[in-house]
Amino acid sequence: MSKRSNWSIPYVVFLVLFVVLPLVLVLVYAFQDNSGHFTLGNITKFFTDKDALSTFAVSLEVALENTLLCILIGYPAAWILSNKQYNKSAVTIVLFIMPMWINALMRTLATAQLFTMLGITLGKGTLLFGMVYDYLPFMIYPIYNVLSKMDKSYAEAAVDLGATPWKAFWKVTVPLSMPGVTSGILMVFMPTVSTFAISEFLTNNKIKLFGTIIQENINSSMWNYGAALALIMLVIIGITSLFSKDKEEMEGGLI
Amino acid sequence: MSKFFAKLYIWVLLVVLYAPLVFIAVFSFTESKVLGSWEGFSTHLYQNLLTGQMQGNASLLAAVKNTLLIALVAAAFSTLLGTIAAIGIHNLRGRKKKVVTFLNNIPMINPDIITGVSLFLLFVFLHFSQGYVSVILAHITFCTPYVVLSVLPKLQQMNPNIYEAALDLGATPSQALWKVLVPELKPGMISGFILAFTMSLDDFAVTFFTRGTIGLDTLSTYIYTDARKGGLTPELRPLMTLIFLIILILLVIINVRQDRMNKQNANR
C-alpha cells in the first residue's frame, strides 16, 4: 500500500514546475528592473502612479458592489430554488447554470449590444449589470447547494419554539447557510477583481479594471511592472481567501 | 400568493439571464453585419458557416477546431495525470498530504489572469516557444486539480480491500489496476474529464497569455480580437446559436435519463 503514495510524485513535480515556479517568477520579476537587477522601483511605481491607483480603487469598488448585488439577488433565488414548496424540479437550477456554457465574451458582447440597441449609454451601470449577469450563477449555485442539503427541522424547531418565520430565517437559516455564501463570495469577488476584456466591452473602454492594466503592461513587454501588479493582486487574493477558514471544507463549492 | 411572487422572481431572473442569448439567436437569422440591426429573414449566415465560405473569415473555423482540439488533449492528459495523482494523494498521510492538497488548490483559487501571467513568465524564463504545446500545458495546469477533486471521493468510498483481494486471488498488479481500481474510479474520472473539458473550452485569459505570437486562436481569443477590431464576424451568431442548441439537447437527454433512472429506482 505504501508504495502507491509514490503515485503522487509525477503530479508533485508537475505542480512545482507549472504552479510554484511560475508564482516564484512573478515575485522575482516584480523585484527586478529591465536588466535583471534587484529593485523596489516597480512597487513604488504603482504606489505613485495615480492612474494605476485609481484603477485599483475602482476595481475593488466594482468587485465589492458586484459581490453585494450577487448576494442580494442570488440568495433569494437560491432560497426559492431549494424550497420544495416553490420548486419541485432540479431542472430550474440547471437553467441557471446553462448560460455559463456559452462563451462568456460572446455573452458579454451581446449584452453590451443589447444595451446600445435600447439606447442605454455604456458606463458604470452597464458594467455592474454585465458583471452581475456573468457571475450570478456562481453565487446562486453554492448557496443553493448548502440550503438544499440543510436540515429543515432546525428552522421548524425555531418556529415551534415561538420564533416568527422571519426571525427563524435570520437566526437559523442564514447562519447555517454561511459556508455557501462564503464560497459564493470567493467565486465572485476574486474573478471580478481580475477580469479584463469584460469591462472593456461593457463600458466601451471608458472604465478600466485592474486586470486590464496587468494585461496592457505584459502585452507591451513591461513584464517587470506587470509582474509587480500581478503580485499586488496575489496579495489581495491571499487576504480574501483568509475569509474562508478552511478551503478543503468549502462544501458549497461548485465541484 | 407568496408562491406566485417566488415563481415570478425566478422567471424574471431567467428571462434577464437568457435575453442576450435569445438576442444572438434571433439575429443569427438576418444577414446584417452588426448585431442588432434587422435586414430581413435569411439563413445565409448558417449556410456560410456550414459550408465554410466566409469572406476572409475562414479562421473562425480554425479557431473552433483549435478550441476543441486543445480541450480534448488537455482534458485527456488532465484525467490521466489527475487520476494517478489522486491515487497517490489518497495513500499519502499527514503533513505530506496537506502540502500536496494545498498545492492542488492553488490553480483553482488563482484568478485566470494570475495563472496566465505566471505561466507566460515561466515560458519566457525557460525560452520555451509559445504555441499549441504551451497552451495545452497551461490548460492541463488549471484543469488537473478538478480531476483530482472528482476522483478522490471515489477512492474514499471504495472498499480498500477489494484491490488487495484481487492480488490475493492471483491477479497481477496491472490486472488488479485495470480490472478493479479503474472501474471503481470511472465515474469520478468521467466527471473530471467533463469538468476539465468545459473549463478548457471556456478559458480566455490563460490562452491569451500563453498562445505566443504564432497566430494561434481559440474561439475566445478570436472573439476578443474580433471585437477589438470593431464588429464581430456575423457567422459567430449562428455558431453560438448552434452551440447553445447542442448543449440544450445534451442537457435534456441527461435529465430525461436521470429522471428515468430515479423512477426505476423508486419502482424497485
XYZ file of C-alpha atoms in Angstrom:
523
model
C 0.000 0.000 0.000
C 2.712 2.425 1.000
C 4.304 2.288 -2.432
C 1.202 3.705 -4.038
C 1.745 7.031 -2.298
C 4.614 7.379 -4.780
C 1.997 7.778 -7.495
C 1.633 11.399 -6.428
C 5.254 12.132 -7.393
C 4.671 12.925 -11.105
C 1.930 15.367 -10.180
C 4.020 16.973 -7.448
C 6.823 17.512 -9.983
C 4.261 18.949 -12.397
C 2.824 21.267 -9.718
C 6.264 22.525 -8.728
C 7.149 23.243 -12.353
C 3.838 24.760 -13.521
C 2.381 26.269 -10.341
C 5.079 27.016 -7.781
C 7.902 28.076 -10.131
C 5.648 30.467 -12.134
C 4.483 32.151 -8.918
C 8.098 32.452 -7.747
C 8.893 34.017 -11.127
C 6.131 36.607 -10.587
C 7.864 37.522 -7.336
C 11.317 37.589 -8.955
C 10.251 39.667 -11.971
C 8.334 42.071 -9.713
C 11.546 42.970 -7.885
C 13.779 43.262 -10.964
C 14.429 46.031 -13.423
C 14.813 45.538 -17.185
C 18.408 44.405 -16.884
C 17.695 41.916 -14.118
C 18.978 43.870 -11.114
C 17.101 43.959 -7.822
C 14.819 46.973 -7.447
C 11.813 48.143 -5.467
C 11.040 50.515 -8.335
C 8.105 48.530 -9.760
C 6.288 48.511 -6.447
C 6.942 52.188 -5.709
C 5.923 52.989 -9.296
C 2.494 51.535 -8.568
C 2.057 53.475 -5.329
C 2.993 56.760 -7.006
C 1.102 56.129 -10.242
C -2.191 57.978 -9.847
C -3.868 56.231 -12.791
C -2.924 52.760 -11.579
C -4.030 53.555 -8.027
C -7.398 54.898 -9.105
C -7.909 51.872 -11.389
C -7.109 49.675 -8.416
C -9.640 51.532 -6.253
C -12.307 51.348 -8.967
C -11.690 47.592 -9.377
C -12.099 46.921 -5.678
C -15.223 49.072 -5.613
C -16.785 47.347 -8.633
C -15.870 43.910 -7.235
C -17.424 44.751 -3.852
C -20.589 46.148 -5.412
C -20.849 43.183 -7.760
C -20.427 40.721 -4.884
C -23.046 42.520 -2.781
C -25.521 42.648 -5.661
C -24.939 38.957 -6.384
C -25.693 38.096 -2.748
C -28.782 40.337 -2.643
C -30.190 38.931 -5.895
C -28.771 35.405 -5.651
C -29.644 34.490 -2.065
C -33.431 34.818 -2.509
C -33.166 32.914 -5.790
C -31.170 30.094 -4.162
C -33.608 30.019 -1.251
C -36.643 29.769 -3.532
C -34.965 27.096 -5.690
C -34.043 24.999 -2.662
C -37.555 25.279 -1.214
C -39.681 22.278 -2.229
C -42.823 24.338 -1.736
C -41.897 26.593 -4.657
C -39.703 24.475 -6.860
C -40.011 20.753 -7.359
C -37.622 20.044 -10.185
C -33.856 20.182 -10.360
C -34.184 21.440 -13.936
C -34.604 25.075 -12.851
C -31.162 25.167 -11.232
C -29.706 23.677 -14.431
C -31.371 26.536 -16.329
C -29.415 28.992 -14.184
C -26.109 27.278 -14.895
C -26.613 26.646 -18.587
C -25.716 30.132 -19.919
C -22.255 29.594 -18.412
C -21.539 27.049 -21.142
C -21.838 29.735 -23.800
C -18.641 31.684 -24.365
C -18.524 34.470 -21.745
C -17.038 37.034 -24.111
C -19.777 36.426 -26.650
C -22.483 36.767 -23.992
C -20.895 39.969 -22.731
C -20.688 41.448 -26.213
C -24.329 40.585 -26.840
C -25.297 42.230 -23.541
C -23.398 45.390 -24.487
C -25.045 45.386 -27.917
C -28.462 44.925 -26.339
C -27.842 47.990 -24.149
C -26.750 50.025 -27.139
C -29.855 48.983 -29.042
C -32.068 50.011 -26.129
C -30.353 53.407 -26.117
C -28.609 52.916 -22.763
C -25.175 54.550 -22.582
C -22.372 52.194 -21.683
C -20.739 53.060 -18.350
C -20.649 52.127 -14.684
C -24.286 50.970 -14.626
C -23.972 48.666 -17.598
C -20.647 47.381 -16.253
C -22.257 46.335 -12.977
C -25.237 44.820 -14.777
C -22.953 42.778 -17.005
C -20.818 41.653 -14.082
C -23.863 40.524 -12.098
C -25.133 38.810 -15.229
C -21.839 36.930 -15.645
C -21.252 35.972 -12.022
C -24.748 35.461 -10.535
C -24.785 31.695 -11.216
C -21.523 31.374 -9.231
C -23.327 32.878 -6.224
C -26.629 31.025 -6.613
C -25.161 27.545 -7.033
C -23.092 27.214 -3.822
C -25.836 28.803 -1.690
C -28.401 26.514 -3.314
C -26.169 23.510 -2.577
C -25.902 24.323 1.122
C -29.566 25.277 1.501
C -30.861 22.123 -0.190
C -28.678 19.878 1.983
C -29.644 21.751 5.143
C -31.810 20.031 7.734
C -35.078 21.973 7.546
C -36.105 20.802 11.021
C -33.820 23.392 12.669
C -35.828 26.289 11.256
C -39.067 24.428 12.016
C -37.945 23.888 15.598
C -37.274 27.613 15.948
C -40.813 28.373 14.757
C -42.257 25.720 17.111
C -40.395 27.341 19.955
C -42.074 30.653 19.236
C -39.870 32.449 16.732
C -41.605 34.249 13.889
C -40.787 32.705 10.473
C -38.830 35.874 9.678
C -36.777 35.550 12.851
C -36.196 31.840 12.277
C -34.918 32.664 8.812
C -32.437 35.277 10.046
C -31.295 33.478 13.187
C -31.217 29.887 11.912
C -31.306 29.506 8.126
C -28.970 32.387 7.236
C -26.199 31.489 9.731
C -26.352 27.831 8.663
C -26.020 28.790 5.002
C -22.932 30.950 5.538
C -20.482 28.365 4.052
C -22.343 28.639 0.768
C -22.281 32.442 0.902
C -18.538 32.404 1.668
C -17.667 30.217 -1.289
C -20.002 32.309 -3.425
C -18.084 35.432 -2.341
C -14.787 33.752 -3.221
C -16.091 32.723 -6.627
C -17.476 36.171 -7.435
C -15.139 38.682 -5.782
C -11.772 37.407 -6.973
C -12.676 36.820 -10.609
C -14.259 40.293 -10.712
C -11.108 41.999 -9.422
C -9.014 40.252 -12.031
C -11.326 40.383 -15.018
C -10.250 42.017 -18.208
C -11.964 42.240 -21.595
C -15.404 42.108 -19.960
C -15.037 45.602 -18.508
C -13.675 46.979 -21.761
C -16.627 45.621 -23.726
C -19.291 46.725 -21.250
C -18.083 50.305 -20.919
C -16.708 50.899 -24.393
C -13.226 51.249 -22.823
C -14.437 54.030 -20.508
C -13.760 52.146 -17.281
C -10.552 50.171 -16.879
C -10.200 47.479 -14.257
C -7.041 46.210 -12.618
C -6.837 43.121 -14.826
C -6.727 45.343 -17.893
C -3.625 47.236 -16.752
C -1.839 43.978 -15.958
C -2.667 42.751 -19.457
C -1.606 46.030 -21.091
C 1.771 46.003 -19.342
C 2.507 42.369 -20.136
C 1.449 42.812 -23.760
C 3.637 45.891 -24.204
C 6.602 43.916 -22.856
C 6.667 45.766 -19.500
C 6.978 42.379 -17.830
C 8.523 43.604 -14.604
C 5.845 46.189 -13.871
C 3.175 43.713 -14.998
C 4.584 41.129 -12.593
C 4.572 43.701 -9.767
C 0.885 44.440 -10.436
C 0.155 40.696 -10.518
C 1.946 40.372 -7.175
C -0.280 43.072 -5.688
C -3.303 41.151 -6.922
C -1.911 37.962 -5.364
C -1.734 39.767 -2.012
C -5.417 40.767 -2.352
C -6.298 37.141 -3.158
C -4.394 35.983 -0.090
C -6.370 38.372 2.086
C -9.712 37.373 0.548
C -9.111 33.664 0.869
C -8.469 34.126 4.579
C -12.229 34.715 4.719
C -12.819 31.035 4.166
C -11.024 29.448 7.074
C -10.623 26.030 5.604
C -10.839 25.699 1.861
C -10.940 21.927 1.990
C -14.288 22.247 3.691
C -15.738 24.581 1.095
C -18.710 22.295 0.958
C -20.778 24.673 -1.069
C -18.217 24.672 -3.859
C -19.086 24.199 -7.483
C -17.343 20.871 -7.550
C -49.651 34.394 -3.105
C -46.079 34.078 -1.884
C -45.715 31.155 -4.254
C -46.690 33.414 -7.137
C -44.065 36.002 -6.232
C -41.395 33.345 -5.725
C -42.074 31.914 -9.179
C -42.225 35.395 -10.713
C -38.825 36.269 -9.202
C -37.192 33.163 -10.650
C -38.748 33.698 -14.070
C -37.744 37.368 -14.218
C -34.142 36.376 -13.420
C -34.189 33.653 -16.059
C -35.605 35.998 -18.698
C -32.846 38.541 -17.996
C -30.216 35.778 -17.968
C -31.324 34.416 -21.326
C -32.075 37.741 -23.037
C -28.610 38.142 -24.620
C -28.636 34.525 -25.817
C -32.078 34.907 -27.400
C -30.859 38.183 -28.897
C -27.956 36.373 -30.578
C -30.218 33.553 -31.769
C -32.806 35.931 -33.289
C -30.191 37.959 -35.119
C -28.495 34.832 -36.458
C -31.350 34.744 -38.976
C -30.536 38.023 -40.673
C -27.609 38.961 -42.830
C -26.632 42.299 -41.291
C -23.001 42.917 -40.414
C -23.823 44.349 -36.996
C -25.612 42.519 -34.208
C -28.869 44.349 -33.579
C -29.906 45.588 -36.995
C -32.538 43.501 -38.766
C -32.282 43.215 -42.522
C -34.920 40.644 -43.253
C -35.044 36.919 -42.616
C -32.260 34.830 -44.098
C -30.434 31.610 -43.355
C -27.445 32.836 -45.288
C -25.171 33.024 -42.232
C -25.893 29.372 -41.437
C -25.047 28.403 -44.992
C -21.809 30.383 -44.792
C -20.880 28.768 -41.521
C -21.673 25.204 -42.555
C -20.013 25.432 -45.968
C -17.053 27.364 -44.556
C -17.488 30.024 -47.225
C -16.937 33.212 -45.303
C -15.419 36.351 -46.699
C -11.909 36.209 -45.303
C -13.119 34.665 -42.067
C -12.129 31.059 -42.575
C -10.002 31.474 -39.437
C -13.227 31.225 -37.382
C -13.492 27.552 -38.275
C -9.805 27.107 -37.482
C -10.445 28.706 -34.090
C -13.314 26.297 -33.424
C -11.113 23.340 -34.371
C -8.289 24.626 -32.135
C -10.666 25.097 -29.215
C -11.963 21.533 -29.485
C -8.535 20.012 -30.104
C -6.926 21.813 -27.158
C -9.846 20.969 -24.864
C -9.758 17.279 -25.830
C -5.993 16.873 -25.448
C -5.846 18.911 -22.221
C -8.811 17.051 -20.694
C -7.351 13.647 -21.634
C -3.941 14.425 -20.138
C -5.520 16.042 -17.069
C -7.656 12.973 -16.488
C -4.634 10.678 -16.713
C -2.382 12.852 -14.546
C -5.165 13.708 -12.089
C -6.280 10.103 -11.585
C -2.738 8.873 -10.917
C -2.220 11.865 -8.610
C -5.474 11.178 -6.746
C -4.431 7.563 -6.085
C -1.112 8.848 -4.773
C -2.676 11.594 -2.646
C -5.209 9.145 -1.236
C -2.347 6.992 0.022
C -0.353 9.900 1.455
C -0.597 10.635 5.161
C -0.257 13.606 7.470
C 1.783 16.605 6.518
C 2.731 15.438 3.020
C -0.943 15.022 2.169
C -1.722 18.528 3.430
C 1.072 20.084 1.356
C 0.056 18.330 -1.876
C -3.632 19.144 -1.318
C -2.692 22.781 -0.734
C -0.628 22.878 -3.946
C -3.532 21.281 -5.786
C -5.836 24.079 -4.558
C -3.645 26.928 -5.811
C -4.617 26.771 -9.507
C -8.293 26.741 -8.535
C -8.017 29.760 -6.249
C -5.781 31.775 -8.573
C -7.710 34.045 -10.925
C -7.168 33.210 -14.607
C -5.073 36.290 -15.180
C -2.551 35.279 -12.486
C -2.335 31.752 -13.888
C -1.896 33.232 -17.361
C 0.714 35.852 -16.452
C 2.722 33.500 -14.238
C 2.814 30.771 -16.897
C 3.723 33.375 -19.508
C 6.716 34.366 -17.349
C 7.630 30.678 -16.963
C 7.697 30.101 -20.726
C 9.690 33.303 -21.230
C 12.108 32.271 -18.485
C 12.608 28.780 -19.934
C 12.867 30.165 -23.510
C 10.043 27.783 -24.370
C 8.473 28.811 -27.681
C 4.799 29.509 -27.160
C 2.101 27.883 -29.244
C -0.062 24.764 -29.090
C 2.172 22.979 -26.593
C 2.374 25.888 -24.139
C -1.400 26.461 -24.294
C -2.094 22.758 -23.696
C 0.380 22.624 -20.796
C -1.286 25.717 -19.299
C -4.738 24.156 -19.668
C -3.549 20.923 -18.036
C -2.306 23.079 -15.138
C -5.684 24.586 -14.320
C -7.755 21.508 -15.289
C -5.996 18.730 -13.359
C -6.998 19.941 -9.854
C -10.656 19.454 -10.807
C -9.948 15.877 -11.927
C -8.123 15.181 -8.642
C -11.105 16.515 -6.679
C -13.530 14.399 -8.736
C -11.573 11.151 -8.318
C -10.622 11.491 -4.626
C -14.189 10.935 -3.286
C -14.459 7.702 -5.315
C -11.258 6.448 -3.671
C -12.634 7.302 -0.256
C -15.899 5.451 -0.974
C -14.089 2.396 -2.334
C -13.501 -0.638 -0.185
C -9.674 -0.720 0.046
C -9.680 -4.500 0.457
C -11.009 -5.360 -2.983
C -7.757 -4.361 -4.658
C -5.797 -6.494 -2.183
C -8.300 -9.318 -2.659
C -7.690 -9.263 -6.420
C -3.952 -9.574 -5.768
C -4.503 -12.426 -3.277
C -6.637 -14.260 -5.809
C -3.762 -14.208 -8.271
C -4.254 -11.043 -10.307
C -1.084 -9.271 -11.401
C -0.821 -5.674 -10.160
C -1.655 -4.375 -13.644
C -4.674 -6.674 -13.888
C -5.839 -5.506 -10.471
C -5.376 -1.924 -11.626
C -7.360 -2.283 -14.860
C -9.993 -4.735 -13.700
C -10.620 -3.485 -10.171
C -9.321 0.002 -9.497
C -10.133 1.733 -12.799
C -13.771 0.515 -12.990
C -14.285 1.769 -9.429
C -12.839 5.193 -10.265
C -14.506 5.511 -13.677
C -17.457 7.750 -12.653
C -15.054 10.191 -10.986
C -12.736 10.112 -13.984
C -15.628 10.814 -16.358
C -16.953 13.771 -14.373
C -13.371 15.020 -14.006
C -12.883 14.765 -17.762
C -16.121 16.643 -18.454
C -15.208 19.371 -15.947
C -11.722 19.712 -17.440
C -13.135 19.784 -20.958
C -15.618 22.571 -20.156
C -13.038 24.593 -18.200
C -10.700 24.400 -21.166
C -13.425 25.306 -23.700
C -14.416 28.335 -21.660
C -10.936 29.664 -20.997
C -9.897 33.023 -22.317
C -7.269 34.672 -20.097
C -4.827 31.753 -19.777
C -4.896 31.026 -23.515
C -4.480 34.728 -24.233
C -1.195 34.908 -22.324
C 0.313 31.565 -23.344
C -0.540 31.316 -27.057
C 2.533 33.271 -28.180
C 2.704 35.161 -31.442
C 2.255 32.359 -33.980
C -1.341 33.449 -34.607
C -2.932 30.598 -32.677
C -6.580 31.435 -31.945
C -9.216 29.672 -29.904
C -12.842 30.750 -30.042
C -12.362 33.078 -27.046
C -9.262 34.838 -28.332
C -10.830 35.010 -31.797
C -13.897 36.794 -30.397
C -11.684 39.114 -28.339
C -9.502 40.148 -31.276
C -12.560 40.434 -33.486
C -14.366 42.704 -31.046
C -11.321 44.919 -30.558
C -11.038 45.360 -34.308
C -14.625 46.562 -34.140
C -17.508 44.469 -35.393
C -17.928 40.767 -34.808
C -17.824 38.232 -37.611
C -21.553 37.787 -38.370
C -21.140 33.997 -38.616
C -20.414 33.902 -34.872
C -24.158 34.371 -34.331
C -25.277 31.102 -35.969
C -22.265 29.353 -34.407
C -23.266 30.407 -30.872
C -26.884 29.504 -31.581
C -25.868 26.028 -32.721
C -23.604 25.527 -29.686
C -26.471 26.594 -27.440
C -28.849 24.128 -29.123
C -26.337 21.266 -28.795
C -25.898 21.966 -25.074
C -29.667 22.226 -24.628
C -30.225 18.860 -26.324
C -27.434 17.210 -24.287
C -28.903 18.541 -21.033
C -32.412 17.378 -21.945
C -31.070 13.876 -22.713
C -29.118 13.760 -19.439
C -32.093 14.967 -17.415
C -34.572 12.599 -19.051
C -32.203 9.667 -18.434
C -31.709 10.708 -14.826
C -35.464 11.038 -14.352
C -35.989 7.579 -15.791
C -33.295 6.129 -13.548
C -34.831 7.768 -10.484
C -38.222 6.334 -11.408
C -36.753 2.853 -11.910
C -35.101 3.061 -8.521
C -38.378 4.217 -6.980
C -40.244 1.274 -8.517
C -37.893 -1.285 -7.058
